CSV table of C-alpha atoms and ligand atoms in Angstrom, one decimal:
chain,number,residue,atom,x,y,z
A,276,MET,CA,11.6,12.7,-4.8
A,277,LEU,CA,12.7,10.2,-2.2
A,278,ILE,CA,13.9,11.5,1.2
A,279,VAL,CA,16.2,9.0,3.0
A,280,MET,CA,16.4,9.6,6.7
A,281,GLU,CA,19.5,9.0,8.8
A,282,GLN,CA,19.6,5.7,10.6
A,283,ASP,CA,19.5,7.4,14.0
A,284,SER,CA,16.9,10.0,13.1
A,285,SER,CA,14.0,10.4,15.5
A,286,PRO,CA,10.2,9.9,14.9
A,287,GLU,CA,9.8,13.6,15.5
A,288,GLN,CA,12.3,14.4,12.7
A,289,LEU,CA,10.4,12.1,10.4
A,290,GLU,CA,7.2,13.9,11.3
A,291,ALA,CA,8.7,17.3,10.8
A,292,VAL,CA,9.8,16.3,7.2
A,293,CYS,CA,6.3,14.9,6.5
A,294,ALA,CA,4.8,18.2,7.8
A,295,ARG,CA,7.1,20.2,5.5
A,296,ILE,CA,6.0,18.1,2.5
A,297,ARG,CA,2.3,18.6,3.4
A,298,ALA,CA,2.9,22.3,3.8
A,299,MET,CA,4.2,22.4,0.2
A,300,GLY,CA,0.9,20.9,-0.9
A,301,PHE,CA,2.2,17.3,-1.5
A,302,THR,CA,1.7,13.9,0.1
A,303,PRO,CA,4.4,12.2,2.1
A,304,HIS,CA,4.5,8.4,2.2
A,305,PRO,CA,6.9,7.1,4.9
A,306,ILE,CA,8.4,3.8,3.8
A,307,PRO,CA,10.0,1.9,6.7
A,308,GLY,CA,13.1,-0.1,5.6
A,309,ALA,CA,15.3,-2.7,7.4
A,310,HIS,CA,17.9,0.0,8.3
A,311,ARG,CA,16.3,3.3,7.8
A,312,THR,CA,13.1,5.0,6.8
A,313,ALA,CA,12.5,6.7,3.5
A,314,ILE,CA,9.7,9.1,2.6
A,315,GLY,CA,8.2,9.1,-0.9
A,316,ILE,CA,6.5,12.3,-2.2
A,317,THR,CA,3.6,12.3,-4.5
A,318,GLY,CA,1.4,15.1,-5.8
A,319,ASN,CA,4.1,17.2,-7.3
A,320,ALA,CA,3.7,17.9,-11.0
A,321,GLY,CA,7.4,18.6,-11.7
A,322,PRO,CA,10.8,17.8,-10.2
A,323,LEU,CA,11.5,19.1,-6.7
A,324,ASP,CA,14.7,20.7,-5.4
A,325,PRO,CA,16.6,18.3,-3.2
A,326,ARG,CA,18.1,21.2,-1.3
A,327,GLU,CA,14.7,22.0,0.2
A,328,PHE,CA,14.9,18.7,2.1
A,329,VAL,CA,18.6,17.9,2.8
A,330,VAL,CA,18.8,20.9,5.2
A,331,LEU,CA,16.1,19.4,7.5
A,332,PRO,CA,17.3,17.6,10.7
A,333,GLY,CA,17.6,13.9,10.4
A,334,VAL,CA,17.6,13.8,6.5
A,335,LYS,CA,20.5,11.8,5.0
A,336,GLU,CA,19.8,12.5,1.3
A,337,ALA,CA,17.1,13.5,-1.2
A,338,ILE,CA,17.0,11.5,-4.4
A,339,ALA,CA,15.2,12.4,-7.6
A,340,VAL,CA,13.0,9.5,-8.7
A,341,SER,CA,13.1,9.2,-12.5
A,342,ARG,CA,10.1,6.9,-13.0
A,343,PRO,CA,6.5,8.0,-13.3
A,344,TYR,CA,5.5,5.4,-10.7
A,345,LYS,CA,7.2,6.1,-7.4
A,346,LEU,CA,5.9,4.0,-4.5
A,347,VAL,CA,6.0,0.8,-6.6
A,348,SER,CA,9.5,1.6,-7.9
A,349,ARG,CA,12.7,-0.2,-6.8
A,350,GLU,CA,14.3,3.3,-6.7
A,351,THR,CA,12.2,4.1,-3.7
A,352,HIS,CA,12.3,0.7,-2.1
A,353,PRO,CA,15.4,-1.3,-3.1
A,354,GLU,CA,14.5,-4.4,-1.1
A,355,ALA,CA,11.9,-6.8,-2.4
A,356,SER,CA,8.6,-6.5,-0.6
A,357,VAL,CA,6.8,-9.4,1.1
A,358,VAL,CA,3.0,-9.4,0.9
A,359,GLU,CA,1.2,-11.5,3.5
A,360,VAL,CA,-2.1,-13.1,2.7
A,361,GLY,CA,-3.9,-14.8,5.6
A,362,GLY,CA,-0.5,-15.7,7.1
A,363,VAL,CA,1.0,-16.9,3.8
A,364,LYS,CA,4.0,-14.8,2.6
A,365,VAL,CA,4.7,-13.9,-1.0
A,366,GLY,CA,7.8,-12.3,-2.3
A,367,ALA,CA,11.5,-11.9,-1.4
A,368,GLY,CA,12.1,-15.6,-1.6
A,369,HIS,CA,8.7,-16.6,-0.3
A,370,PHE,CA,7.1,-18.6,-3.1
A,371,ALA,CA,3.3,-19.2,-3.1
A,372,VAL,CA,1.0,-21.1,-5.4
A,373,ILE,CA,-2.7,-20.1,-5.6
A,374,ALA,CA,-4.9,-22.8,-7.0
A,375,GLY,CA,-8.6,-23.4,-7.6
A,376,PRO,CA,-11.3,-23.3,-10.2
A,377,CYS,CA,-12.0,-20.4,-12.5
A,378,SER,CA,-15.5,-20.0,-10.9
A,379,VAL,CA,-17.1,-21.2,-7.7
A,380,GLU,CA,-19.9,-23.4,-9.1
A,381,SER,CA,-21.2,-25.5,-6.2
A,382,ARG,CA,-20.4,-26.5,-2.7
A,383,ALA,CA,-19.2,-29.9,-3.8
A,384,GLN,CA,-17.0,-28.5,-6.6
A,385,ILE,CA,-15.3,-25.8,-4.5
A,386,LEU,CA,-14.7,-28.1,-1.5
A,387,GLU,CA,-13.3,-30.8,-3.8
A,388,ALA,CA,-11.1,-28.3,-5.6
A,389,ALA,CA,-9.9,-26.8,-2.3
A,390,ARG,CA,-9.0,-30.3,-0.9
A,391,ALA,CA,-7.1,-31.1,-4.1
A,392,ALA,CA,-5.2,-27.7,-3.9
A,393,ARG,CA,-4.3,-28.4,-0.3
A,394,ARG,CA,-3.3,-32.0,-1.0
A,395,ALA,CA,-0.9,-31.0,-3.8
A,396,GLY,CA,0.7,-28.3,-1.6
A,397,ALA,CA,-0.9,-25.1,-2.8
A,398,HIS,CA,-0.7,-22.2,-0.4
A,399,MET,CA,-4.0,-20.4,-1.2
A,400,LEU,CA,-7.4,-21.1,-2.8
A,401,ARG,CA,-8.7,-19.1,-5.8
A,402,GLY,CA,-12.2,-19.1,-7.2
A,403,GLY,CA,-14.4,-16.4,-8.8
A,404,ALA,CA,-17.7,-15.5,-7.4
A,405,PHE,CA,-18.1,-12.5,-9.6
A,406,LYS,CA,-16.9,-13.3,-13.1
A,407,PRO,CA,-16.0,-11.0,-16.0
A,408,ARG,CA,-17.3,-12.9,-19.0
A,409,THR,CA,-17.1,-11.9,-22.7
A,410,SER,CA,-20.7,-13.0,-23.2
A,411,PRO,CA,-23.5,-11.6,-21.1
A,412,TYR,CA,-25.2,-15.0,-21.5
A,413,ALA,CA,-22.3,-16.9,-20.0
A,414,PHE,CA,-22.3,-18.0,-16.3
A,415,GLN,CA,-21.6,-14.8,-14.3
A,416,GLY,CA,-20.7,-16.4,-11.0
A,417,LEU,CA,-22.7,-17.3,-7.9
A,418,GLY,CA,-22.1,-13.9,-6.3
A,419,ARG,CA,-22.5,-13.8,-2.5
A,420,GLU,CA,-23.3,-17.5,-2.3
A,421,GLY,CA,-19.9,-18.1,-4.0
A,422,LEU,CA,-18.2,-16.0,-1.4
A,423,GLU,CA,-19.9,-18.0,1.4
A,424,LEU,CA,-18.8,-21.3,-0.2
A,425,LEU,CA,-15.2,-20.0,-0.4
A,426,ALA,CA,-15.3,-19.1,3.3
A,427,GLU,CA,-16.5,-22.6,4.0
A,428,ALA,CA,-13.6,-24.1,1.9
A,429,ARG,CA,-11.2,-21.9,3.8
A,430,ALA,CA,-12.5,-23.0,7.1
A,431,GLU,CA,-12.1,-26.7,6.1
A,432,THR,CA,-8.6,-26.5,4.4
A,433,GLY,CA,-7.1,-23.5,6.2
A,434,LEU,CA,-6.2,-22.0,2.7
A,435,PRO,CA,-6.5,-18.2,2.5
A,436,VAL,CA,-9.0,-17.2,-0.3
A,437,VAL,CA,-8.3,-15.0,-3.3
A,438,THR,CA,-11.3,-13.9,-5.3
A,439,GLU,CA,-12.1,-11.2,-7.9
A,440,ALA,CA,-14.0,-7.9,-7.3
A,441,LEU,CA,-15.6,-6.8,-10.6
A,442,ASP,CA,-16.8,-3.4,-9.5
A,443,LEU,CA,-17.3,-1.1,-6.5
A,444,ARG,CA,-20.4,-3.0,-5.4
A,445,SER,CA,-18.9,-6.5,-5.5
A,446,LEU,CA,-15.7,-5.1,-3.8
A,447,GLU,CA,-17.7,-4.4,-0.7
A,448,GLN,CA,-18.8,-8.0,-0.4
A,449,VAL,CA,-15.5,-9.4,-1.5
A,450,LEU,CA,-13.7,-7.4,1.2
A,451,THR,CA,-15.8,-9.0,3.9
A,452,PHE,CA,-15.0,-12.5,2.8
A,453,ALA,CA,-11.7,-12.7,1.0
A,454,ASP,CA,-8.1,-12.7,2.2
A,455,CYS,CA,-6.9,-11.1,-1.0
A,456,VAL,CA,-8.9,-9.1,-3.7
A,457,GLN,CA,-8.2,-10.0,-7.3
A,458,ILE,CA,-8.4,-7.2,-9.8
A,459,GLY,CA,-8.7,-8.9,-13.2
A,460,ALA,CA,-7.1,-8.1,-16.5
A,461,ARG,CA,-10.2,-6.3,-17.8
A,462,ASN,CA,-10.2,-4.0,-14.8
A,463,MET,CA,-6.5,-3.2,-14.6
A,464,GLN,CA,-7.2,0.4,-15.6
A,465,ASN,CA,-10.5,0.7,-13.7
A,466,PHE,CA,-9.0,3.6,-11.7
A,467,ALA,CA,-12.0,4.1,-9.4
A,468,LEU,CA,-11.8,0.4,-8.4
A,469,LEU,CA,-8.0,0.7,-8.0
A,470,ARG,CA,-8.4,3.7,-5.7
A,471,GLU,CA,-11.0,1.9,-3.6
A,472,VAL,CA,-8.9,-1.2,-3.1
A,473,GLY,CA,-6.1,1.2,-2.3
A,474,ARG,CA,-8.2,2.4,0.7
A,475,ALA,CA,-9.0,-1.1,1.8
A,476,ARG,CA,-6.8,-3.0,4.3
A,477,LYS,CA,-6.6,-6.2,2.3
A,478,PRO,CA,-3.9,-7.5,-0.1
A,479,VAL,CA,-4.5,-7.0,-3.8
A,480,LEU,CA,-3.7,-9.4,-6.7
A,481,LEU,CA,-3.4,-7.1,-9.7
A,482,LYS,CA,-3.5,-8.8,-13.1
A,483,ARG,CA,-1.9,-7.3,-16.1
A,484,GLY,CA,-4.3,-6.1,-18.7
A,485,MET,CA,-4.2,-8.1,-21.9
A,486,SER,CA,-2.8,-5.2,-23.9
A,487,ALA,CA,-1.1,-3.3,-21.1
A,488,THR,CA,2.6,-2.4,-21.0
A,489,ILE,CA,4.7,-3.1,-17.9
A,490,GLU,CA,4.6,0.6,-17.3
A,491,GLU,CA,0.8,0.7,-17.4
A,492,LEU,CA,0.7,-2.2,-15.0
A,493,LEU,CA,3.0,-0.5,-12.6
A,494,MET,CA,1.1,2.8,-12.9
A,495,ALA,CA,-2.1,0.8,-12.0
A,496,ALA,CA,-0.3,-0.6,-8.9
A,497,GLU,CA,0.7,2.9,-8.1
A,498,TYR,CA,-2.9,3.9,-7.8
A,499,VAL,CA,-3.4,1.3,-5.1
A,500,LEU,CA,-0.2,2.2,-3.2
A,501,SER,CA,-0.8,5.9,-3.4
A,502,GLU,CA,-4.1,5.4,-1.5
A,503,GLY,CA,-2.1,3.8,1.4
A,504,ASN,CA,-2.3,0.0,0.5
A,505,ARG,CA,1.2,-1.4,0.0
A,506,GLU,CA,0.0,-5.0,-0.1
A,507,VAL,CA,0.0,-5.5,-3.9
A,508,ILE,CA,1.0,-8.7,-5.8
A,509,LEU,CA,1.4,-8.3,-9.6
A,510,CYS,CA,0.4,-11.1,-12.0
A,511,GLU,CA,1.5,-11.7,-15.6
A,512,ARG,CA,-1.3,-13.6,-17.3
A,513,GLY,CA,-0.4,-13.4,-21.0
A,514,VAL,CA,-1.0,-10.6,-23.5
A,515,ARG,CA,-2.8,-10.5,-26.9
A,516,THR,CA,-0.6,-11.1,-29.9
A,517,PHE,CA,-1.0,-12.4,-33.4
A,518,ALA,CA,-0.2,-15.9,-32.1
A,519,ASN,CA,-3.3,-18.1,-32.1
A,520,HIS,CA,-1.9,-21.4,-30.8
A,521,ALA,CA,-2.6,-20.3,-27.2
A,522,ARG,CA,-5.3,-18.1,-25.7
A,523,ASN,CA,-2.7,-15.4,-25.0
A,524,THR,CA,1.1,-15.1,-25.2
A,525,LEU,CA,2.8,-15.5,-21.8
A,526,ASP,CA,5.2,-12.6,-21.6
A,527,VAL,CA,7.9,-14.5,-19.7
A,528,ALA,CA,10.3,-11.5,-20.0
A,529,ALA,CA,7.8,-9.4,-18.0
A,530,VAL,CA,8.8,-11.3,-14.8
A,531,PRO,CA,12.5,-10.3,-14.7
A,532,ALA,CA,11.6,-6.9,-16.2
A,533,ILE,CA,9.1,-6.1,-13.5
A,534,ARG,CA,11.4,-7.4,-10.8
A,535,ARG,CA,14.1,-4.9,-11.9
A,536,LEU,CA,11.7,-2.0,-11.9
A,537,SER,CA,9.6,-2.8,-8.9
A,538,HIS,CA,9.9,-4.3,-5.4
A,539,LEU,CA,6.4,-5.9,-5.5
A,540,PRO,CA,6.1,-9.6,-5.8
A,541,VAL,CA,5.2,-11.0,-9.3
A,542,LEU,CA,3.2,-14.1,-10.0
A,543,VAL,CA,2.6,-16.0,-13.3
A,544,ASP,CA,-0.8,-17.2,-14.3
A,545,PRO,CA,-0.1,-19.9,-16.9
A,546,SER,CA,-3.8,-20.9,-17.2
A,547,HIS,CA,-5.2,-17.7,-18.8
A,548,ALA,CA,-2.0,-17.5,-21.0
A,549,ALA,CA,-2.4,-21.1,-22.2
A,550,GLY,CA,-6.2,-21.5,-22.6
A,551,VAL,CA,-5.6,-25.2,-23.1
A,552,ARG,CA,-4.5,-27.7,-20.5
A,553,HIS,CA,-1.5,-29.1,-22.2
A,554,LEU,CA,0.3,-25.7,-22.3
A,555,VAL,CA,-0.3,-24.9,-18.6
A,556,GLY,CA,2.5,-27.0,-17.1
A,557,PRO,CA,5.3,-25.8,-19.5
A,558,LEU,CA,4.2,-22.2,-19.1
A,559,ALA,CA,4.1,-22.5,-15.3
A,560,LEU,CA,7.6,-23.9,-15.3
A,561,ALA,CA,8.9,-21.2,-17.6
A,562,GLY,CA,7.4,-18.6,-15.2
A,563,VAL,CA,9.1,-20.2,-12.2
A,564,ALA,CA,12.4,-20.4,-14.1
A,565,ALA,CA,12.1,-16.7,-15.0
A,566,GLY,CA,11.9,-15.8,-11.3
A,567,ALA,CA,8.2,-15.6,-10.5
A,568,ASP,CA,7.4,-15.4,-6.8
A,569,GLY,CA,4.5,-17.8,-7.3
A,570,LEU,CA,1.8,-19.1,-9.6
A,571,LEU,CA,-1.9,-18.7,-10.1
A,572,VAL,CA,-3.3,-22.0,-11.5
A,573,GLU,CA,-6.8,-23.0,-12.4
A,574,ILE,CA,-7.7,-26.5,-11.3
A,575,HIS,CA,-11.1,-28.3,-11.4
A,576,PRO,CA,-12.2,-31.7,-10.1
A,577,GLN,CA,-14.2,-32.3,-13.4
A,578,PRO,CA,-13.0,-29.9,-16.0
A,579,GLU,CA,-15.4,-31.2,-18.6
A,580,GLN,CA,-18.3,-30.0,-16.4
A,581,ALA,CA,-16.8,-26.6,-15.6
A,582,LEU,CA,-19.0,-23.5,-16.2
A,583,SER,CA,-16.0,-21.4,-17.2
A,584,ASP,CA,-12.5,-22.0,-18.5
A,585,GLY,CA,-12.8,-25.8,-18.4
A,586,PRO,CA,-10.3,-26.5,-21.2
A,587,GLN,CA,-7.5,-24.8,-19.3
A,588,ALA,CA,-8.2,-26.3,-15.9
A,589,LEU,CA,-5.8,-28.9,-14.6
A,590,ARG,CA,-7.2,-32.1,-13.1
A,591,PRO,CA,-6.0,-32.7,-9.5
A,592,PRO,CA,-3.4,-35.5,-10.5
A,593,ASP,CA,-1.9,-33.2,-13.2
A,594,PHE,CA,-1.7,-30.4,-10.7
A,595,GLU,CA,0.1,-32.6,-8.2
A,596,ALA,CA,2.6,-33.6,-10.9
A,597,LEU,CA,3.1,-30.0,-11.8
A,598,MET,CA,3.8,-29.1,-8.1
A,599,ARG,CA,6.5,-31.7,-8.0
A,600,GLN,CA,8.1,-30.2,-11.2
A,601,VAL,CA,7.8,-26.7,-9.8
A,602,ALA,CA,9.7,-27.8,-6.7
A,603,ALA,CA,12.4,-29.3,-9.0
A,604,VAL,CA,12.8,-26.2,-11.0
A,605,ARG,CA,13.0,-24.1,-7.9
A,606,GLN,CA,15.7,-26.4,-6.5
A,607,ALA,CA,17.6,-26.1,-9.8
A,608,LEU,CA,17.5,-22.3,-9.5
A,609,VAL,CA,19.3,-22.2,-6.1
A,610,ALA,CA,22.0,-24.7,-7.3
B,1240,PEP,C1,-9.5,-15.3,-13.7
B,1240,PEP,O1,-8.5,-15.3,-13.0
B,1240,PEP,O2,-10.4,-16.2,-13.7
B,1240,PEP,C2,-9.6,-14.2,-14.8
B,1240,PEP,C3,-10.8,-13.8,-15.2
B,1240,PEP,O3,-8.4,-13.8,-15.2
B,1240,PEP,P1,-8.0,-12.5,-16.1
B,1240,PEP,O4,-8.6,-11.3,-15.5
B,1240,PEP,O5,-6.5,-12.6,-16.2
B,1240,PEP,O6,-8.6,-12.8,-17.5
B,1241,MN,MN1,-10.6,-18.2,-15.6
């Protein structure tokens, strides 16, 4: 159920409706809009009777929400949301590129990558300090030292930092350093972690699980919003299919499909979809053409020496060329 308040309704009327919802045993979620405030309701098992609410002073209408996800739905929030990460806006026409290495490996490596990202016009810096690796013997990330190096790279370049939290323990550390917490594909349905980032006051970059449907991705985002954190950016990073010419299959259709269902910004990660360098550029451009609000791209000053995901990392000059092509595609979209 979505309660839409009259444009001239008072804060007291809004609070009275919220109090009524709480008295019924449910949770009200006020959603301020450009013209009027709406209130989402969660916690109800079945449909609610709109007549209970339309009689309350200041209420314009009560609309039944048909989707299982409510707060992330376009039905409850028709305007596209803007998420701000360290002063950089994403969504509703604000396009942002997050670039950096898969993992933070050394001071020299992350500083060089950050400078290359900045030079090419990226808006944020990525780099994993806690890495989800298929093999327990593979490089697992520098941990806290990696976070400190990211902070140093941010201080030098001014780029806000996006980095992954693997579990509740690393989340605590990530929250003290990062501007945006990445929840990786393997953790998309780690509900305890989703609830915890939902309680945090930091933007979240939520990646689609490699076999997750759009609905499952949106339900995962709903966990975060339902805890009070509305700053969620979604990310399509490719899904598992029978195709073996790429690491994953970039689901380009997911971008317009998500935009139709949800107000949250959507990024495309061409790197983890591609797995190999030569596919990264074309997939990035396809994502932009499909309407993505930005990109998440892995770059590395010396990909052959990378400790993770080297084969898919763009070298700085290739990334610069890609950024020019991205600008051209974006220009073509407004024409
Ligand atoms: C990453 O961004 O480095 C990463 C591990 O991505 P994903 O969770 O999409 O596999
Ligand atoms: Mn990676």
